């Protein structure tokens, strides 16, 4: 049992003891009243045994009252809660024994009316006492048994039919009270435990900077609801029914409308008499990385925070819903111009960019928004969502934090992309020969000897023709097919490299994505490709763009070190265009930097300082440098003069198929 749970149960035990003592004065008064009633109803009136019985009860009542006074005034501070509990239970049980003695001692000589009256009084006393003592189930049941069982047995044994019926009813009443007291005890215990657990949570959330007031309010409401539920079972049923109705229409995590509720609302807000609408489709950027690296608990809290910020910003929205995953839909009345609607979209994104604090972390999320307008872009909600979804894909293609509005061109592009995604998935699964690997040689800058080659995937489709890599590779990343496509390339690269002598082609490079490295079977798939082809792992280089390290850098670093232990080498591609950081260069097992073609193209201007800086960094970390995109002799001359030792580009050799590359090498 965890520490917080142990602490909560200790507090519950203390609370149950306090409940017993708080009810003691009233219980003593009732006990004295019942005892007096039994004595008054008893004949003869001055029976010494009855008076002795009453004296014992008076003494026990005084003890019980004294204990209650001492507990309330902390008169015996050396006693533990357990000791107080045991003292109280002892006195109560002695009272119960004394009550149980009454029917045994006095029913045999009493009249039928006296027995029935005595049994009725003891039964009423038992019912009330068991409720008062329900905080301690065993004590309540034992006390009730002492009051009901002897009297019930005496009535059954001594009386006629009415008395036997009353005796049986007394025993049945005790059995029913067992069930009732057990349920009440569970409810009280659960309520106390939840109360203390809620208090622990409140203490923890006091240290949080965000949502303190909201969390406290929610916990108080939860505590009140639980207490109210314990008091009134019918109210619990009503509240649960209300919750079920709400959950049917709202997202259980964020509290926003869910997809089905948004569809129902559309029947009302798509009203020609109410004016035109704008549908905003928001897709978060960076959320998957938070979910994968920090876990779903943190991811869920981020989604709740995003929902809260959207509600605070889109105060005049017609509808606000969580569409699914990290996607949200906002429906709002159109402004006086399209610019105003776009400004509203940017305001929504701006609300998301403020840091989200969780424990010691400052998390950041952004997003893209696609906008579709009603009635121009669709007649119903499905068409509008589809249009906004196409627009958000266009926004993501332009970069994070972008807003795009739906156009007919987007629809055409979307249809093409959808067909290409489907065709690409089929081509990968079938190992279609239209998917081919080309190779571009990499040369030693001084000798112009081939020292390596980069594998480049090409795709020719019977319907679409030659599809450019910059079109189908991003689509493969979106669909998740990039892992399977990358494996096709690695398999082909290993087979080709193994067919060429190492002295002709010392190393060969294949591009891999961050998605591939995160895949749990990536390491085993690379090992299989190397083993199947019979290729020395030291001849294989894997190239990653530096933007891959913007998220999950630690996970990628771990996988790279595991691959390095096999002998595989790494190169950082497109260096200088993305997540440039000295820290990751220092940690990662990469031995090569590839200067992006954009800097090579501008080598006579703005690109030169970046090339020089890259060379300095590479020298500091013991890395070699490859300049890619060399298309002119003058570029090659400047790069060599600056100290670049490896060159790649159209000036030296274009990408070529496997046969042409083999012919060039051999």
XYZ file of C-alpha atoms in Angstrom, residues 8-659:
652
model
C -5.642 8.312 4.398
C -6.802 5.127 6.123
C -5.239 6.259 9.415
C -7.216 9.491 9.143
C -10.380 7.534 8.336
C -9.922 5.436 11.477
C -9.543 8.596 13.548
C -12.633 10.166 11.940
C -14.742 7.087 12.667
C -13.744 7.223 16.332
C -14.580 10.958 16.452
C -17.988 10.245 14.908
C -18.756 7.762 17.697
C -17.755 10.216 20.416
C -19.653 13.146 18.839
C -22.837 11.061 18.934
C -22.234 9.839 22.493
C -24.216 12.571 24.394
C -27.366 11.973 22.361
C -26.902 8.215 22.612
C -26.540 8.435 26.409
C -29.724 10.495 26.655
C -31.665 8.000 24.544
C -30.234 5.075 26.534
C -31.336 6.630 29.826
C -34.780 7.389 28.430
C -35.231 3.833 27.144
C -33.911 2.353 30.394
C -36.296 4.523 32.396
C -39.179 3.495 30.158
C -38.401 -0.182 30.690
C -38.258 0.308 34.451
C -41.509 2.312 34.557
C -43.351 -0.240 32.398
C -42.027 -3.116 34.522
C -44.153 -4.545 37.256
C -43.654 -4.825 40.084
C -42.465 -1.241 40.094
C -39.820 -1.660 42.793
C -38.321 -4.951 41.825
C -34.804 -4.983 43.362
C -33.365 -6.777 40.364
C -34.873 -4.233 37.993
C -33.562 -1.388 40.114
C -30.118 -3.019 40.193
C -30.328 -3.385 36.436
C -31.187 0.309 36.166
C -28.310 1.226 38.448
C -25.861 -0.658 36.268
C -27.229 1.095 33.208
C -26.946 4.478 34.937
C -23.326 3.723 35.871
C -22.485 2.673 32.298
C -24.213 5.764 30.922
C -22.141 7.923 33.252
C -18.976 6.179 32.069
C -19.973 6.724 28.447
C -20.737 10.399 29.039
C -17.471 10.857 30.953
C -15.518 9.292 28.125
C -17.226 11.618 25.638
C -16.378 14.656 27.806
C -12.754 13.533 28.199
C -12.382 12.915 24.474
C -13.895 16.295 23.562
C -11.601 18.141 25.988
C -8.504 15.996 25.343
C -8.407 15.229 29.040
C -6.305 12.107 28.506
C -3.726 13.200 25.895
C -1.578 10.098 26.373
C -4.273 7.839 24.916
C -4.074 6.911 21.232
C -7.076 6.905 18.898
C -7.060 3.093 19.062
C -7.219 3.188 22.858
C -10.102 5.701 22.799
C -11.872 3.432 20.323
C -11.405 0.352 22.505
C -12.632 2.140 25.672
C -15.732 3.412 23.939
C -16.499 0.000 22.421
C -16.113 -1.688 25.809
C -18.636 0.644 27.487
C -21.098 0.363 24.597
C -20.895 -3.436 24.592
C -21.443 -3.546 28.357
C -24.565 -1.438 27.814
C -25.639 -3.864 25.103
C -25.078 -6.803 27.443
C -27.145 -5.046 30.112
C -29.960 -4.445 27.612
C -29.715 -8.082 26.511
C -30.103 -9.208 30.124
C -33.462 -7.441 30.505
C -35.599 -9.876 28.434
C -33.722 -12.858 29.838
C -34.346 -11.726 33.411
C -37.782 -10.159 33.235
C -39.695 -11.548 30.205
C -40.443 -14.948 31.831
C -42.515 -13.277 34.557
C -43.895 -10.432 32.439
C -47.283 -10.253 30.783
C -47.678 -10.600 27.031
C -48.251 -6.866 26.705
C -45.133 -6.105 28.724
C -43.064 -8.476 26.615
C -44.338 -6.984 23.371
C -43.805 -3.465 24.682
C -40.314 -4.352 25.905
C -39.464 -6.020 22.599
C -40.743 -2.971 20.697
C -38.678 -0.602 22.839
C -35.539 -2.711 22.450
C -36.128 -3.004 18.697
C -36.460 0.754 18.319
C -33.418 1.262 20.486
C -31.479 -1.245 18.385
C -32.434 0.413 15.106
C -31.383 3.853 16.227
C -28.244 2.645 17.963
C -27.054 0.603 14.980
C -27.374 3.673 12.762
C -25.458 5.796 15.290
C -22.742 3.158 15.653
C -22.526 2.326 11.910
C -19.123 4.010 11.687
C -17.843 0.814 13.395
C -19.678 -2.008 11.646
C -18.679 -4.748 14.077
C -19.687 -2.632 17.072
C -23.061 -1.707 15.558
C -23.874 -5.302 14.625
C -22.749 -6.708 17.990
C -24.705 -4.055 19.906
C -27.775 -4.669 17.770
C -27.487 -8.416 18.294
C -27.289 -7.916 22.080
C -30.505 -5.871 22.004
C -32.489 -7.925 19.484
C -31.382 -11.550 19.666
C -32.024 -12.261 23.409
C -35.375 -10.450 23.314
C -36.409 -12.104 20.053
C -35.428 -15.519 21.339
C -37.284 -14.898 24.606
C -40.446 -13.844 22.760
C -40.317 -16.943 20.575
C -39.704 -19.251 23.532
C -42.091 -17.747 26.081
C -45.115 -16.288 24.317
C -48.051 -17.118 22.203
C -48.466 -16.565 18.512
C -48.262 -12.720 18.566
C -45.143 -12.849 20.693
C -43.495 -15.528 18.530
C -44.263 -13.440 15.443
C -42.755 -10.423 17.194
C -39.701 -12.491 18.144
C -39.210 -13.677 14.605
C -39.632 -10.134 13.334
C -36.981 -8.990 15.805
C -34.506 -11.515 14.436
C -35.445 -10.654 10.837
C -35.086 -6.991 11.740
C -31.549 -7.689 12.995
C -30.662 -9.482 9.727
C -32.037 -6.549 7.745
C -30.032 -4.175 9.889
C -26.907 -6.221 9.124
C -27.369 -5.398 5.447
C -28.283 -1.771 6.144
C -25.418 -1.186 8.573
C -22.948 -2.830 6.180
C -24.052 -0.551 3.348
C -24.013 2.526 5.582
C -20.606 1.590 6.956
C -19.192 1.201 3.441
C -20.684 4.524 2.398
C -19.320 6.317 5.464
C -15.903 4.704 5.107
C -15.709 5.461 1.380
C -16.843 9.030 1.958
C -14.235 9.587 4.665
C -11.491 7.970 2.607
C -12.384 9.995 -0.473
C -12.613 13.105 1.641
C -9.053 12.644 2.906
C -7.782 11.645 -0.526
C -9.366 14.756 -1.972
C -7.669 16.834 0.698
C -4.330 15.249 -0.220
C -4.928 16.125 -3.843
C -5.848 19.681 -2.879
C -2.595 20.005 -0.929
C -0.653 18.789 -3.945
C -2.397 21.089 -6.388
C -1.637 24.080 -4.163
C 1.897 23.779 -5.488
C 0.799 23.977 -9.071
C 0.831 27.365 -10.773
C -1.976 26.610 -13.201
C -5.601 25.685 -12.516
C -5.392 25.869 -8.714
C -8.791 27.499 -8.295
C -10.421 25.206 -10.830
C -8.946 22.071 -9.249
C -9.987 23.129 -5.735
C -13.496 23.886 -6.923
C -13.759 20.562 -8.717
C -12.509 18.648 -5.679
C -14.942 20.470 -3.402
C -17.780 19.720 -5.784
C -16.701 16.076 -5.883
C -16.576 15.885 -2.107
C -19.987 17.518 -1.768
C -21.435 15.208 -4.411
C -20.074 12.157 -2.608
C -21.468 13.276 0.728
C -24.810 14.059 -0.840
C -24.800 10.666 -2.559
C -24.244 8.906 0.745
C -27.186 10.787 2.274
C -29.616 10.224 -0.541
C -29.529 7.206 -2.859
C -32.214 8.580 -5.112
C -30.185 11.730 -5.703
C -27.250 9.556 -6.767
C -29.422 7.885 -9.386
C -30.562 11.265 -10.679
C -27.024 12.609 -10.828
C -25.684 9.521 -12.566
C -28.449 9.711 -15.123
C -27.592 13.352 -15.727
C -23.916 12.488 -16.101
C -24.686 9.760 -18.603
C -26.748 12.148 -20.671
C -23.967 14.708 -20.564
C -21.285 12.161 -21.492
C -23.344 11.027 -24.435
C -23.074 14.541 -25.836
C -19.661 15.631 -24.562
C -16.072 14.496 -24.754
C -15.190 12.723 -21.529
C -11.673 14.172 -21.364
C -12.111 17.855 -22.218
C -15.794 18.431 -21.500
C -16.291 19.896 -24.963
C -19.021 18.737 -27.298
C -18.123 15.465 -28.990
C -18.454 14.579 -32.644
C -22.019 13.267 -32.403
C -23.152 16.316 -30.462
C -21.586 18.632 -33.055
C -23.533 16.831 -35.785
C -26.737 17.376 -33.803
C -25.937 21.053 -33.232
C -25.336 21.498 -36.958
C -29.039 20.964 -37.555
C -29.639 24.213 -35.693
C -26.734 26.487 -36.590
C -26.782 25.707 -40.336
C -29.808 27.939 -40.666
C -30.061 30.333 -43.636
C -31.915 32.821 -41.438
C -29.054 32.975 -38.919
C -26.333 34.127 -41.309
C -23.137 32.623 -42.786
C -20.663 30.585 -40.733
C -16.970 29.764 -40.629
C -15.826 26.258 -39.625
C -12.315 26.130 -38.142
C -10.506 22.773 -38.050
C -7.597 22.895 -35.566
C -4.886 20.216 -35.614
C -2.218 20.471 -32.898
C 1.503 20.365 -33.695
C 3.878 18.705 -31.268
C 1.225 16.906 -29.247
C 2.207 13.398 -30.364
C 5.742 13.970 -29.139
C 4.441 15.078 -25.728
C 2.197 12.022 -25.535
C 4.953 9.618 -26.592
C 7.717 11.054 -24.442
C 5.839 12.085 -21.269
C 2.915 9.656 -21.282
C -0.831 9.811 -21.751
C -1.508 11.343 -18.342
C 0.463 14.465 -19.254
C -0.951 14.331 -22.789
C -4.502 14.274 -21.430
C -3.799 17.234 -19.150
C -2.435 19.172 -22.151
C -5.615 18.451 -24.128
C -7.727 19.676 -21.215
C -5.652 22.854 -21.029
C -5.998 23.396 -24.789
C -9.763 22.937 -24.519
C -9.914 25.469 -21.707
C -7.945 28.031 -23.686
C -10.142 27.531 -26.739
C -13.248 28.073 -24.627
C -11.747 31.244 -23.131
C -10.808 32.604 -26.558
C -13.784 31.491 -28.655
C -16.351 32.998 -26.295
C -18.775 33.846 -29.119
C -18.457 30.524 -30.940
C -21.623 28.799 -32.041
C -20.073 25.392 -31.292
C -16.787 24.085 -29.916
C -16.020 20.376 -30.122
C -13.213 17.883 -29.840
C -13.278 16.067 -33.184
C -10.870 13.328 -32.119
C -7.302 12.875 -30.874
C -5.658 16.299 -31.006
C -8.182 17.784 -33.440
C -10.791 20.420 -32.537
C -13.607 22.078 -34.465
C -14.811 25.616 -33.796
C -17.901 27.009 -35.526
C -18.419 30.779 -35.424
C -20.463 33.408 -37.221
C -18.661 35.070 -40.118
C -17.108 38.456 -39.629
C -17.424 41.444 -41.955
C -14.521 40.120 -44.064
C -12.456 37.008 -44.682
C -9.475 38.806 -43.109
C -11.384 39.083 -39.858
C -12.127 35.338 -39.922
C -8.447 34.555 -40.491
C -7.510 36.916 -37.643
C -9.864 34.956 -35.388
C -8.054 31.737 -36.372
C -4.686 33.314 -35.507
C -6.120 34.432 -32.154
C -7.021 30.809 -31.408
C -3.479 29.691 -32.251
C -2.020 32.521 -30.189
C -3.915 31.293 -27.138
C -2.225 27.896 -27.473
C 1.345 29.160 -27.655
C 1.637 30.211 -24.038
C 3.600 27.578 -22.054
C 1.629 24.857 -20.290
C 3.240 24.156 -16.929
C 3.151 20.593 -15.631
C 5.289 19.906 -12.552
C 8.722 21.266 -13.494
C 8.045 21.182 -17.240
C 7.047 24.075 -19.479
C 5.303 22.389 -22.397
C 4.612 24.159 -25.663
C 2.112 23.247 -28.344
C 1.153 24.980 -31.535
C -1.169 24.083 -34.334
C -2.529 24.759 -37.777
C -6.052 25.738 -38.725
C -8.025 25.069 -41.877
C -11.101 27.217 -42.529
C -14.187 26.447 -44.617
C -17.108 28.826 -45.110
C -20.823 28.076 -45.145
C -22.657 28.080 -47.452
C -19.971 28.645 -50.140
C -17.762 25.618 -49.360
C -20.382 23.033 -48.482
C -24.046 22.471 -47.824
C -23.732 20.324 -44.712
C -21.327 19.744 -41.839
C -19.592 16.772 -43.500
C -18.646 18.837 -46.545
C -17.495 21.750 -44.394
C -15.352 19.527 -42.142
C -13.865 17.848 -45.199
C -13.004 21.212 -46.733
C -11.489 22.529 -43.499
C -9.529 19.277 -43.138
C -8.047 19.713 -46.612
C -7.172 23.289 -45.723
C -5.411 22.254 -42.511
C -3.252 19.808 -44.477
C -2.216 22.699 -46.700
C -1.493 24.791 -43.607
C 0.708 22.043 -42.139
C 2.597 21.756 -45.393
C 3.444 25.468 -45.062
C 4.782 25.035 -41.524
C 3.552 25.196 -37.956
C 1.218 27.954 -36.795
C -0.322 28.461 -40.249
C -3.908 29.203 -41.310
C -5.342 28.279 -44.698
C -8.807 28.685 -46.168
C -10.436 26.065 -48.347
C -10.272 26.504 -52.121
C -11.233 24.334 -55.074
C -7.529 23.851 -55.790
C -7.115 22.309 -52.345
C -9.884 19.879 -53.145
C -8.084 18.787 -56.292
C -4.782 18.522 -54.431
C -6.495 16.624 -51.622
C -8.024 14.133 -54.016
C -4.654 13.621 -55.682
C -2.881 13.189 -52.351
C -5.481 10.712 -51.184
C -5.081 8.657 -54.347
C -1.280 8.856 -54.143
C -1.315 7.740 -50.492
C -3.437 4.739 -51.374
C -1.359 3.867 -54.439
C 1.903 4.270 -52.503
C 0.729 1.961 -49.722
C -0.199 -0.666 -52.313
C 3.127 -0.244 -54.123
C 5.113 -0.682 -50.910
C 3.104 -3.743 -49.846
C 3.558 -5.364 -53.283
C 7.227 -4.294 -53.630
C 6.180 -2.697 -56.921
C 9.107 -2.429 -59.373
C 8.000 1.150 -59.961
C 9.598 1.907 -56.594
C 13.299 2.006 -57.453
C 16.433 3.030 -55.621
C 18.843 5.360 -57.419
C 22.358 6.162 -56.255
C 24.251 9.452 -56.386
C 28.034 9.099 -55.926
C 29.946 11.059 -53.316
C 33.494 12.036 -54.331
C 36.744 12.751 -52.562
C 37.256 16.475 -53.188
C 40.973 16.143 -53.934
C 41.179 12.945 -55.995
C 37.616 12.899 -57.380
C 37.484 9.232 -56.473
C 34.103 7.749 -55.432
C 34.158 7.175 -51.693
C 30.461 6.658 -51.026
C 26.981 6.990 -52.511
C 23.599 8.173 -51.290
C 20.517 6.044 -51.980
C 17.524 8.015 -53.310
C 14.100 6.432 -53.765
C 12.179 7.109 -56.994
C 8.630 6.130 -57.927
C 7.022 5.694 -61.300
C 3.278 4.979 -61.261
C 1.320 3.809 -64.305
C -1.336 6.480 -63.758
C 0.524 9.356 -62.080
C 3.808 8.910 -63.945
C 6.990 9.958 -62.153
C 5.975 11.166 -58.715
C 8.519 13.501 -57.121
C 10.018 12.416 -53.776
C 9.107 15.762 -52.216
C 5.470 14.845 -52.897
C 5.183 11.180 -51.947
C 7.657 11.046 -49.032
C 5.729 13.608 -46.878
C 2.543 11.686 -47.680
C 4.224 8.468 -46.572
C 5.149 10.170 -43.282
C 1.549 11.323 -42.792
C 0.112 7.875 -43.459
C 2.768 6.002 -41.480
C 4.001 4.162 -44.598
C 7.420 5.810 -44.289
C 8.665 2.978 -42.049
C 7.797 0.293 -44.602
C 9.130 2.439 -47.471
C 12.380 3.038 -45.602
C 12.765 -0.693 -45.063
C 12.386 -1.287 -48.820
C 15.233 1.175 -49.405
C 17.505 -0.281 -46.700
C 16.987 -3.807 -48.030
C 17.873 -2.666 -51.563
C 20.889 -0.655 -50.390
C 22.316 -3.585 -48.416
C 21.897 -5.958 -51.362
C 23.539 -3.530 -53.787
C 26.444 -2.612 -51.504
C 27.156 -6.279 -50.811
C 27.434 -6.903 -54.572
C 30.190 -4.279 -54.950
C 33.709 -4.700 -53.519
C 34.443 -2.552 -50.495
C 37.510 -1.041 -52.168
C 35.250 0.289 -54.943
C 32.506 1.569 -52.644
C 33.684 1.790 -49.016
C 30.369 3.061 -47.654
C 26.820 3.646 -48.806
C 24.204 5.937 -47.235
C 20.437 5.584 -46.820
C 18.080 8.233 -45.477
C 15.952 7.350 -42.454
C 13.208 9.327 -40.730
C 12.559 9.872 -37.047
C 9.460 7.679 -37.386
C 11.621 4.780 -38.506
C 14.039 5.157 -35.591
C 11.148 5.240 -33.119
C 9.684 2.013 -34.488
C 10.195 -0.808 -31.947
C 11.334 -3.276 -34.650
C 13.654 -0.922 -36.540
C 16.852 -2.307 -35.012
C 15.934 -5.915 -35.768
C 14.859 -5.032 -39.323
C 18.248 -3.382 -40.038
C 20.072 -6.358 -38.553
C 18.036 -8.672 -40.779
C 18.779 -6.606 -43.909
C 22.523 -6.638 -43.174
C 22.570 -10.354 -42.379
C 20.434 -11.327 -45.365
C 22.651 -9.373 -47.769
C 25.902 -10.361 -46.049
C 26.973 -6.713 -45.731
C 29.533 -5.498 -43.192
C 27.591 -3.020 -40.961
C 30.566 -0.629 -41.095
C 29.794 0.018 -44.759
C 26.270 1.301 -44.013
C 25.628 4.947 -43.150
C 22.223 6.198 -42.054
C 21.416 9.854 -42.776
C 19.005 11.858 -40.600
C 17.925 15.441 -41.051
C 18.711 17.524 -37.998
C 15.039 18.527 -37.687
C 14.412 14.944 -36.510
C 16.003 15.882 -33.177
C 13.562 18.697 -32.442
C 11.458 16.183 -30.475
C 12.265 12.926 -28.724
C 15.998 13.579 -29.099
C 16.766 11.308 -26.140
C 14.853 8.366 -27.640
C 16.540 8.822 -31.022
C 19.937 9.130 -29.368
C 19.418 5.819 -27.559
C 18.507 4.032 -30.787
C 21.478 5.562 -32.630
C 23.894 4.303 -29.983
C 22.415 0.807 -30.242
C 22.885 0.867 -34.020
C 26.395 2.278 -33.644
C 27.336 -0.729 -31.516
C 26.593 -2.846 -34.596
C 29.120 -0.790 -36.564
C 26.644 1.391 -38.458
C 27.667 5.006 -39.076
C 25.530 8.151 -39.014
C 25.454 11.417 -40.959
C 23.495 14.599 -40.198
C 21.762 15.691 -43.419
C 20.716 19.261 -44.388
C 22.890 20.666 -41.606
C 22.113 24.267 -40.684
C 18.473 24.263 -41.804
C 16.700 22.938 -38.722
C 17.439 21.964 -35.143
C 21.000 23.252 -34.944
C 22.405 22.575 -31.496
C 25.920 22.037 -30.204
C 24.608 19.774 -27.448
C 23.173 17.168 -29.774
C 26.288 17.249 -31.991
C 28.317 16.461 -28.896
C 26.087 13.560 -27.768
C 25.143 11.848 -31.008
C 27.347 9.187 -32.626
C 27.302 10.988 -36.007
C 30.637 11.202 -37.834
C 29.576 13.223 -40.878
C 27.881 16.585 -41.539
C 26.193 17.198 -44.874
C 25.970 20.894 -45.757
C 22.585 21.687 -47.280
C 22.442 22.514 -50.984
C 20.911 25.933 -50.212
C 24.180 27.077 -48.619
C 26.253 25.581 -51.437
C 24.154 27.462 -53.998
C 24.871 30.688 -52.113
C 28.556 29.957 -51.514
C 29.579 33.263 -53.096
C 27.271 35.184 -50.738
C 25.323 34.426 -47.583
C 26.064 30.712 -47.709
C 29.820 31.072 -47.232
C 29.791 32.055 -43.519
C 27.511 29.105 -42.734
C 29.779 26.698 -44.625
C 32.810 28.070 -42.774
C 31.019 27.764 -39.427
C 29.968 24.206 -40.250
C 33.554 23.283 -41.093
C 34.761 24.735 -37.791
C 32.127 22.780 -35.840
C 32.956 19.593 -37.704
C 36.656 20.020 -36.988
C 35.929 20.608 -33.297
C 33.896 17.392 -33.070
C 36.173 15.314 -35.326
C 33.592 14.995 -38.114
C 34.016 14.977 -41.878
C 31.968 17.297 -44.094
C 30.100 16.539 -47.315
C 28.823 19.413 -49.436
C 25.714 18.343 -51.366
C 24.086 20.075 -54.316
C 27.374 20.996 -56.044
C 26.240 21.963 -59.542
C 29.057 24.188 -60.840
C 32.831 23.933 -61.071
C 33.205 27.286 -59.317
C 31.268 26.014 -56.326
C 33.519 22.972 -56.116
C 36.631 25.137 -56.240
C 35.463 27.407 -53.408
C 34.375 24.482 -51.262
C 37.706 22.695 -51.691
C 39.540 25.916 -50.882
C 37.520 26.238 -47.668
C 38.475 22.704 -46.628
C 35.509 20.551 -47.689
C 36.778 17.002 -48.312
C 33.681 15.345 -49.835
C 31.514 16.605 -52.701
C 28.135 15.483 -54.043
C 26.050 17.025 -56.808
C 25.037 17.191 -60.469
C 28.378 18.760 -61.412
C 30.087 15.481 -60.520
C 27.369 12.874 -61.151
C 23.604 12.660 -61.261
C 21.583 9.992 -59.463
C 21.599 6.759 -61.457
C 20.004 3.354 -61.304
C 21.709 0.304 -59.878
C 23.086 -0.963 -63.200
